[in-house]
Coordinates of C-alpha atoms and ligand atoms in Angstrom, one line a residue:
M67 CA -80.4 25.2 -32.9
T68 CA -78.7 28.4 -34.0
R69 CA -81.0 30.8 -35.8
A70 CA -79.9 34.0 -37.4
F71 CA -81.4 37.2 -35.7
D72 CA -84.4 38.2 -37.8
D73 CA -83.5 41.9 -37.7
D74 CA -80.1 41.3 -39.3
F75 CA -81.8 40.7 -42.6
K76 CA -82.8 44.3 -42.9
Y77 CA -79.2 45.3 -43.6
R78 CA -77.2 45.1 -46.8
F79 CA -74.5 42.5 -47.3
A80 CA -71.4 44.4 -46.2
T81 CA -73.2 45.6 -43.1
R82 CA -74.2 42.1 -42.3
T83 CA -70.7 40.8 -42.6
I84 CA -69.7 43.1 -39.7
H85 CA -72.7 43.0 -37.5
A86 CA -75.0 40.0 -38.2
G87 CA -75.3 37.5 -35.4
Q88 CA -73.4 39.6 -32.9
R89 CA -74.5 42.0 -30.2
P90 CA -72.2 43.7 -27.7
D91 CA -71.6 41.4 -24.7
P92 CA -74.3 42.2 -22.1
T93 CA -72.0 41.8 -19.1
T94 CA -69.2 44.1 -20.2
G95 CA -70.3 45.8 -23.4
A96 CA -67.3 44.2 -25.2
I97 CA -67.9 45.0 -28.9
M98 CA -66.2 41.7 -30.0
P99 CA -67.9 38.4 -29.1
P100 CA -65.9 36.8 -26.3
I101 CA -64.0 33.6 -26.9
V102 CA -66.0 31.4 -24.5
Q103 CA -63.3 28.8 -23.8
T104 CA -65.2 26.4 -21.7
S105 CA -66.3 22.8 -21.9
T106 CA -69.3 23.0 -19.5
Y107 CA -71.7 25.4 -17.9
V108 CA -72.7 25.5 -14.3
Q109 CA -76.4 24.8 -13.7
R110 CA -78.5 26.4 -11.0
G111 CA -80.4 23.3 -10.2
L112 CA -81.8 20.2 -12.0
G113 CA -83.2 21.3 -15.3
D114 CA -82.4 24.9 -14.5
N115 CA -79.6 26.3 -16.7
Q116 CA -79.0 29.4 -18.9
G117 CA -79.6 27.6 -22.2
Y118 CA -76.1 26.0 -22.2
E119 CA -75.2 22.7 -20.7
Y120 CA -72.2 21.2 -22.4
A121 CA -70.1 22.8 -25.2
R122 CA -70.3 20.0 -27.8
G123 CA -73.9 21.0 -28.1
K124 CA -73.7 24.8 -27.8
N125 CA -71.1 27.5 -27.4
P126 CA -71.8 31.2 -27.6
T127 CA -68.8 32.1 -29.8
R128 CA -69.7 29.3 -32.3
E129 CA -73.3 30.5 -32.2
A130 CA -72.2 34.0 -33.2
L131 CA -70.4 32.6 -36.2
E132 CA -73.3 30.4 -37.1
R133 CA -75.8 33.3 -37.0
N134 CA -73.4 35.6 -39.0
V135 CA -72.8 33.2 -41.9
A136 CA -76.5 32.2 -41.9
A137 CA -77.3 35.9 -42.5
L138 CA -74.6 36.1 -45.3
E139 CA -76.1 33.2 -47.1
D140 CA -79.7 34.5 -46.7
G141 CA -80.6 31.5 -44.6
K142 CA -82.2 30.9 -41.2
H143 CA -80.0 28.3 -39.6
G144 CA -76.2 27.8 -39.4
F145 CA -74.1 24.9 -38.1
A146 CA -70.4 25.2 -37.8
F147 CA -68.0 22.2 -38.0
S148 CA -64.4 21.5 -37.3
S149 CA -63.5 21.4 -41.0
G150 CA -65.2 21.5 -44.4
M151 CA -64.9 17.8 -44.6
G152 CA -66.3 17.4 -41.1
C153 CA -69.4 19.4 -42.4
T154 CA -69.7 17.1 -45.5
D155 CA -69.4 14.0 -43.4
S156 CA -72.0 15.1 -40.9
L157 CA -74.4 16.1 -43.8
M158 CA -74.0 12.6 -45.2
K159 CA -75.3 11.2 -41.9
L160 CA -78.7 12.6 -43.0
F161 CA -78.8 9.5 -45.3
K162 CA -79.0 5.8 -44.7
S163 CA -77.8 2.6 -46.2
G164 CA -79.4 2.0 -49.6
D165 CA -79.6 5.7 -50.5
H166 CA -78.2 7.0 -53.8
L167 CA -76.8 10.5 -54.4
V168 CA -76.0 12.3 -57.7
V169 CA -72.7 14.2 -57.3
G170 CA -70.9 16.6 -59.6
E171 CA -67.9 14.7 -61.1
N172 CA -65.6 17.6 -60.5
V173 CA -66.3 18.1 -56.7
Y174 CA -63.4 18.7 -54.3
G175 CA -61.0 15.8 -54.2
G176 CA -61.6 15.2 -50.5
T177 CA -65.3 15.0 -51.0
Y178 CA -64.8 12.4 -53.7
R179 CA -62.4 10.5 -51.4
L180 CA -64.9 10.5 -48.5
M181 CA -67.6 9.1 -50.7
D182 CA -65.6 6.7 -52.8
K183 CA -63.4 5.3 -50.0
I184 CA -65.5 5.5 -46.9
L185 CA -69.2 6.2 -47.3
V186 CA -69.6 3.4 -49.9
N187 CA -68.7 1.0 -47.0
F188 CA -71.9 2.2 -45.2
G189 CA -74.2 1.3 -48.1
L190 CA -74.5 4.7 -49.8
T191 CA -74.0 4.8 -53.5
F192 CA -72.9 7.7 -55.7
S193 CA -73.1 8.6 -59.4
Y194 CA -70.6 11.2 -60.5
V195 CA -71.9 13.3 -63.5
D196 CA -70.8 16.2 -65.6
T197 CA -73.3 18.7 -64.3
R198 CA -72.5 21.4 -66.8
D199 CA -75.4 19.8 -68.7
P200 CA -78.4 19.6 -66.3
Q201 CA -80.0 16.9 -68.3
R202 CA -77.2 14.5 -67.1
I203 CA -78.4 15.1 -63.6
A204 CA -82.0 14.0 -64.5
D205 CA -80.6 11.0 -66.4
A206 CA -78.7 9.8 -63.3
V207 CA -81.7 9.9 -61.0
R208 CA -82.8 6.4 -59.8
P209 CA -85.8 5.3 -57.6
N210 CA -83.5 5.4 -54.5
T211 CA -81.9 8.8 -55.3
V212 CA -82.3 11.1 -52.3
A213 CA -79.9 14.0 -52.9
L214 CA -77.9 16.1 -55.4
L215 CA -74.5 17.5 -54.3
L216 CA -72.9 20.2 -56.5
E217 CA -70.0 22.5 -56.5
T218 CA -69.8 25.6 -58.8
P219 CA -67.4 26.8 -60.0
T220 CA -65.4 23.6 -59.7
N221 CA -61.9 23.1 -58.7
P222 CA -59.6 23.4 -60.6
L223 CA -61.3 23.6 -64.0
M224 CA -63.8 26.3 -63.2
R225 CA -66.8 24.5 -64.7
L226 CA -70.2 25.9 -63.8
T227 CA -73.5 24.3 -63.0
D228 CA -76.8 26.1 -63.6
L229 CA -78.1 26.0 -60.1
K230 CA -81.7 27.1 -61.0
A231 CA -81.9 24.4 -63.7
A232 CA -80.5 21.9 -61.2
S233 CA -82.9 22.8 -58.5
A234 CA -85.9 22.4 -60.9
I235 CA -84.7 18.8 -61.4
A236 CA -84.1 18.3 -57.7
R237 CA -87.7 19.6 -56.9
K238 CA -89.2 17.3 -59.6
H239 CA -87.6 14.2 -58.1
G240 CA -87.9 15.2 -54.5
L241 CA -84.1 15.4 -54.0
L242 CA -82.3 17.4 -51.3
M243 CA -80.0 19.8 -53.2
I244 CA -76.7 20.5 -51.4
V245 CA -74.2 23.1 -52.8
D246 CA -70.6 23.6 -51.8
N247 CA -70.2 27.4 -52.1
T248 CA -66.6 27.5 -51.0
F249 CA -65.1 28.9 -54.3
A250 CA -67.6 31.7 -54.9
S251 CA -68.3 32.7 -51.3
P252 CA -71.7 34.4 -50.5
V253 CA -70.2 37.6 -51.9
L254 CA -70.5 36.3 -55.4
Q255 CA -73.1 33.6 -55.3
R256 CA -76.1 32.7 -53.0
P257 CA -77.2 29.1 -53.7
L258 CA -80.2 29.2 -51.3
A259 CA -81.8 32.0 -53.4
L260 CA -81.2 29.8 -56.5
G261 CA -83.1 26.8 -55.1
A262 CA -80.6 24.9 -53.0
D263 CA -81.8 23.3 -49.7
I264 CA -78.4 23.4 -48.0
V265 CA -75.3 25.5 -48.8
F266 CA -72.0 24.7 -47.2
H267 CA -68.4 26.0 -47.0
S268 CA -64.9 25.2 -46.0
T269 CA -64.6 28.3 -43.8
T270 CA -60.8 27.6 -44.0
K271 CA -60.9 29.4 -47.4
Y272 CA -62.6 32.8 -48.2
L273 CA -64.8 33.1 -45.1
N274 CA -61.8 33.0 -42.7
G275 CA -59.6 34.4 -45.4
H276 CA -56.4 34.6 -43.4
S277 CA -55.1 31.0 -43.6
D278 CA -55.0 30.6 -39.8
M279 CA -57.7 28.0 -39.0
I280 CA -59.6 25.0 -40.4
G281 CA -63.4 24.9 -40.3
G282 CA -66.7 24.3 -42.1
I283 CA -70.3 25.6 -41.9
C284 CA -73.6 24.8 -43.5
V285 CA -76.7 27.1 -43.8
L286 CA -80.3 26.2 -44.5
N287 CA -83.9 27.4 -44.1
D288 CA -86.0 24.3 -43.3
D289 CA -86.7 24.0 -39.5
D290 CA -87.1 20.2 -39.5
L291 CA -83.9 19.6 -41.5
A292 CA -82.1 22.0 -39.2
A293 CA -83.3 20.0 -36.1
R294 CA -81.9 16.8 -37.8
I295 CA -78.5 18.5 -38.5
Q296 CA -78.4 19.8 -34.9
F297 CA -78.9 16.3 -33.7
I298 CA -76.1 15.0 -35.9
A299 CA -73.7 17.8 -34.9
N300 CA -74.2 17.1 -31.2
S301 CA -74.2 13.3 -31.7
A302 CA -71.2 13.0 -34.0
G303 CA -69.4 15.9 -32.5
A304 CA -67.4 17.3 -35.4
V305 CA -67.8 20.8 -33.9
P306 CA -65.2 23.7 -34.0
G307 CA -63.5 25.1 -30.9
P308 CA -64.3 28.6 -29.8
M309 CA -61.0 30.0 -30.9
D310 CA -61.4 28.8 -34.4
S311 CA -65.0 30.0 -34.5
W312 CA -63.8 33.4 -33.4
L313 CA -61.1 33.6 -36.0
A314 CA -63.6 32.7 -38.7
L315 CA -65.9 35.4 -37.4
R316 CA -63.1 37.9 -37.4
G317 CA -62.5 36.9 -41.0
T318 CA -66.1 37.4 -42.2
K319 CA -66.0 41.0 -41.2
T320 CA -63.8 41.8 -44.2
L321 CA -65.2 39.2 -46.5
A322 CA -66.9 41.7 -48.9
L323 CA -63.7 43.8 -49.2
R324 CA -61.4 40.8 -49.6
V325 CA -63.5 39.0 -52.2
H326 CA -64.1 42.1 -54.3
Q327 CA -60.3 42.8 -54.3
A328 CA -59.5 39.1 -55.2
D329 CA -62.1 39.3 -58.0
A330 CA -60.6 42.6 -59.4
N331 CA -57.1 41.0 -59.2
G332 CA -58.4 37.7 -60.7
R333 CA -59.9 39.6 -63.7
R334 CA -56.6 41.5 -64.4
I335 CA -54.5 38.3 -64.1
A336 CA -56.8 36.2 -66.2
E337 CA -56.6 38.8 -69.0
W338 CA -52.8 38.9 -68.7
L339 CA -52.5 35.1 -68.8
A340 CA -54.9 34.9 -71.8
K341 CA -52.6 37.3 -73.7
R342 CA -49.5 35.5 -72.6
V343 CA -50.4 31.8 -73.2
G344 CA -53.6 32.0 -75.3
E345 CA -57.2 32.2 -74.0
Q346 CA -57.8 28.5 -74.7
R347 CA -55.2 27.6 -72.0
V348 CA -56.8 29.8 -69.3
F349 CA -59.8 28.6 -67.2
Y350 CA -61.6 31.6 -65.7
P351 CA -65.4 32.2 -65.9
G352 CA -64.8 35.9 -66.3
L353 CA -63.1 35.5 -69.7
P354 CA -65.6 35.9 -72.6
S355 CA -63.8 32.8 -74.1
H356 CA -65.0 30.7 -71.1
P357 CA -67.8 28.4 -72.5
Q358 CA -70.1 29.3 -69.6
H359 CA -69.3 33.0 -69.4
E360 CA -73.0 33.9 -69.9
L361 CA -74.1 31.6 -67.1
A362 CA -71.4 33.0 -64.8
K363 CA -72.7 36.6 -65.5
R364 CA -76.2 35.5 -64.7
Q365 CA -75.6 33.3 -61.6
M366 CA -72.7 35.1 -60.0
S367 CA -72.1 38.8 -59.2
G368 CA -68.3 38.5 -59.9
F369 CA -65.9 35.9 -61.1
G370 CA -63.5 35.7 -58.1
G371 CA -59.8 35.1 -57.7
M372 CA -59.4 31.5 -58.8
I373 CA -57.8 30.8 -62.1
S374 CA -56.2 27.7 -63.7
V375 CA -53.7 27.7 -66.5
E376 CA -52.5 24.9 -68.8
M377 CA -48.7 24.9 -69.0
D378 CA -48.7 21.8 -71.3
T379 CA -46.0 19.8 -69.4
K380 CA -45.2 19.1 -65.8
E381 CA -41.7 20.4 -66.4
R382 CA -42.9 23.8 -67.6
A383 CA -45.4 23.9 -64.7
N384 CA -42.6 23.1 -62.3
T385 CA -40.2 25.7 -63.7
M386 CA -42.9 28.4 -63.3
L387 CA -43.9 27.2 -59.8
K388 CA -40.3 27.4 -58.6
R389 CA -39.7 30.9 -59.9
V390 CA -42.6 32.7 -58.3
R391 CA -41.7 35.0 -55.4
V392 CA -45.0 36.8 -54.4
F393 CA -47.2 33.8 -55.1
S394 CA -46.4 30.9 -52.7
L395 CA -46.5 27.2 -53.7
A396 CA -49.1 25.7 -51.4
E397 CA -52.5 23.9 -51.2
S398 CA -55.6 25.8 -50.1
L399 CA -57.1 29.1 -51.4
G400 CA -59.1 32.1 -50.5
G401 CA -56.6 33.8 -48.2
V402 CA -55.3 37.3 -48.4
E403 CA -52.0 36.0 -49.8
S404 CA -51.7 34.7 -53.4
L405 CA -51.1 30.9 -53.7
I406 CA -50.2 28.7 -56.6
S407 CA -50.5 25.0 -56.8
H408 CA -50.2 21.9 -59.0
P409 CA -53.6 20.1 -58.7
A410 CA -52.3 16.7 -60.2
S411 CA -49.7 16.2 -57.5
M412 CA -51.4 18.3 -54.7
T413 CA -55.1 18.7 -54.2
H414 CA -56.0 15.9 -56.7
A415 CA -53.2 13.5 -55.7
S416 CA -55.9 11.2 -54.1
V417 CA -57.8 10.9 -57.4
E418 CA -56.7 8.0 -59.5
P419 CA -54.6 9.1 -62.5
A420 CA -57.1 7.7 -65.1
R421 CA -59.9 9.6 -63.4
R422 CA -57.8 12.7 -63.2
A423 CA -57.1 12.6 -67.0
Q424 CA -60.8 12.0 -67.7
L425 CA -61.6 15.1 -65.6
G426 CA -59.1 17.2 -67.5
V427 CA -56.7 17.7 -64.6
T428 CA -53.5 17.3 -66.6
E429 CA -49.9 17.2 -65.5
G430 CA -49.4 20.7 -66.9
L431 CA -52.3 22.3 -65.1
V432 CA -51.5 25.0 -62.5
R433 CA -54.0 26.7 -60.2
L434 CA -53.8 30.3 -58.9
S435 CA -55.6 31.7 -55.9
C436 CA -55.2 35.4 -56.4
G437 CA -54.9 37.2 -53.1
I438 CA -55.4 40.9 -52.3
E439 CA -51.8 42.1 -52.8
D440 CA -51.1 45.0 -55.3
V441 CA -52.0 43.5 -58.6
D442 CA -49.0 45.0 -60.4
D443 CA -46.7 43.0 -58.1
L444 CA -48.6 39.9 -58.9
L445 CA -48.4 40.6 -62.6
E446 CA -44.7 41.3 -62.4
D447 CA -44.1 38.1 -60.5
L448 CA -45.9 36.1 -63.1
D449 CA -44.1 37.9 -65.9
Q450 CA -40.7 36.9 -64.5
A451 CA -41.9 33.4 -63.7
F452 CA -43.1 32.9 -67.3
A453 CA -39.9 34.2 -68.9
G454 CA -38.9 32.0 -71.8
L455 CA -41.8 29.6 -71.3
Ligands
LIG10 C1 -61.0 22.9 -48.9 C2 -62.3 22.6 -49.5 C3 -63.1 21.6 -48.8 C4 -62.7 20.9 -47.6 O1 -62.6 21.8 -46.5 P1 -61.5 21.6 -45.3 O2 -61.8 22.8 -44.4 O3 -60.2 21.5 -45.9 O4 -61.9 20.3 -44.6 C5 -64.4 21.3 -49.4 N1 -64.7 21.9 -50.6 C6 -64.0 22.8 -51.2 C7 -64.5 23.4 -52.5 C8 -62.7 23.1 -50.7 O5 -61.9 24.0 -51.4

């Protein structure tokens, strides 16, 4: 089980991003954690090893990443996975046939697909609710409900859930509260401090931040729950390789800098878009016109670089998407480079059209992941892309 080093918690966030979970290599003094590219470890004799037996169970590079992100989320235990979805799938193995989960209706498309197309075949049931109103969470709880899975802000409509209010409901009904913190990153939001039991990420996004690996990670405090997740991770084996763990760890060193810059760029671009197309067409929690702006200010320490904009028709969206030069048309988010995407045909293509419409993911909706380029280049790029629209 990978525990964060206790003394890492005495440092502030930006210091933790760089140092937490890592110590210079004792054999050489190398300041960077070595990429321990091995499948097995030689044992001295029966039952006599150096704490490592086989790399599905434990790898020092992976452990450095797990300790680092655990410290960033203010949690004790971290478990890294081969993807964000691999993490979610392994967490679902905490449950058993007959269990029911309450899930935010606006969760990541892949999370919904895993639940709706695969996990239902194993006897799990799910209720998808609009968690902007915490009362709807309480209303969806049944005698066999065991957990609550939330994402805030949501993709791509930037809807928020009040995590403190949700956790009060989870406590009252004895539910395990699990939060996908991929969009906000621990720079802007710490779900464990707001009452979550488990926080998880697609490290593919902000934590790595350089669009060069796929990974997932979860962080939690409870020792018994951590032992169960350790058992699942080793049994089911959705673990990351040492190279990808190392890339994610290299990424977290600049996490604070990158997310603050994406946040600054996001604010400028959201303001520009609101002027250009009208604030009712721009979805960004940092805009005073966002219906949950007050909650965003209370629960998050910034608003981030994710923005959605309603272009009214697919044709207009397509015209704009084809014109951008600095933004790139691609799925994913959270990298140093700015990306732009069309949720209805890309990230949400696996969601049935009727359900998409009900969620508000229209054919004209475009999502921006603002990177850390010079914001004036991003604004000029959008200005030419919006010409005549
Ligand atoms: C990308 C993403 C995931 C899935 O992560 P992968 O690393 O792509 O498997 C889960 N949740 C959110 C919010 C995401 O953006």
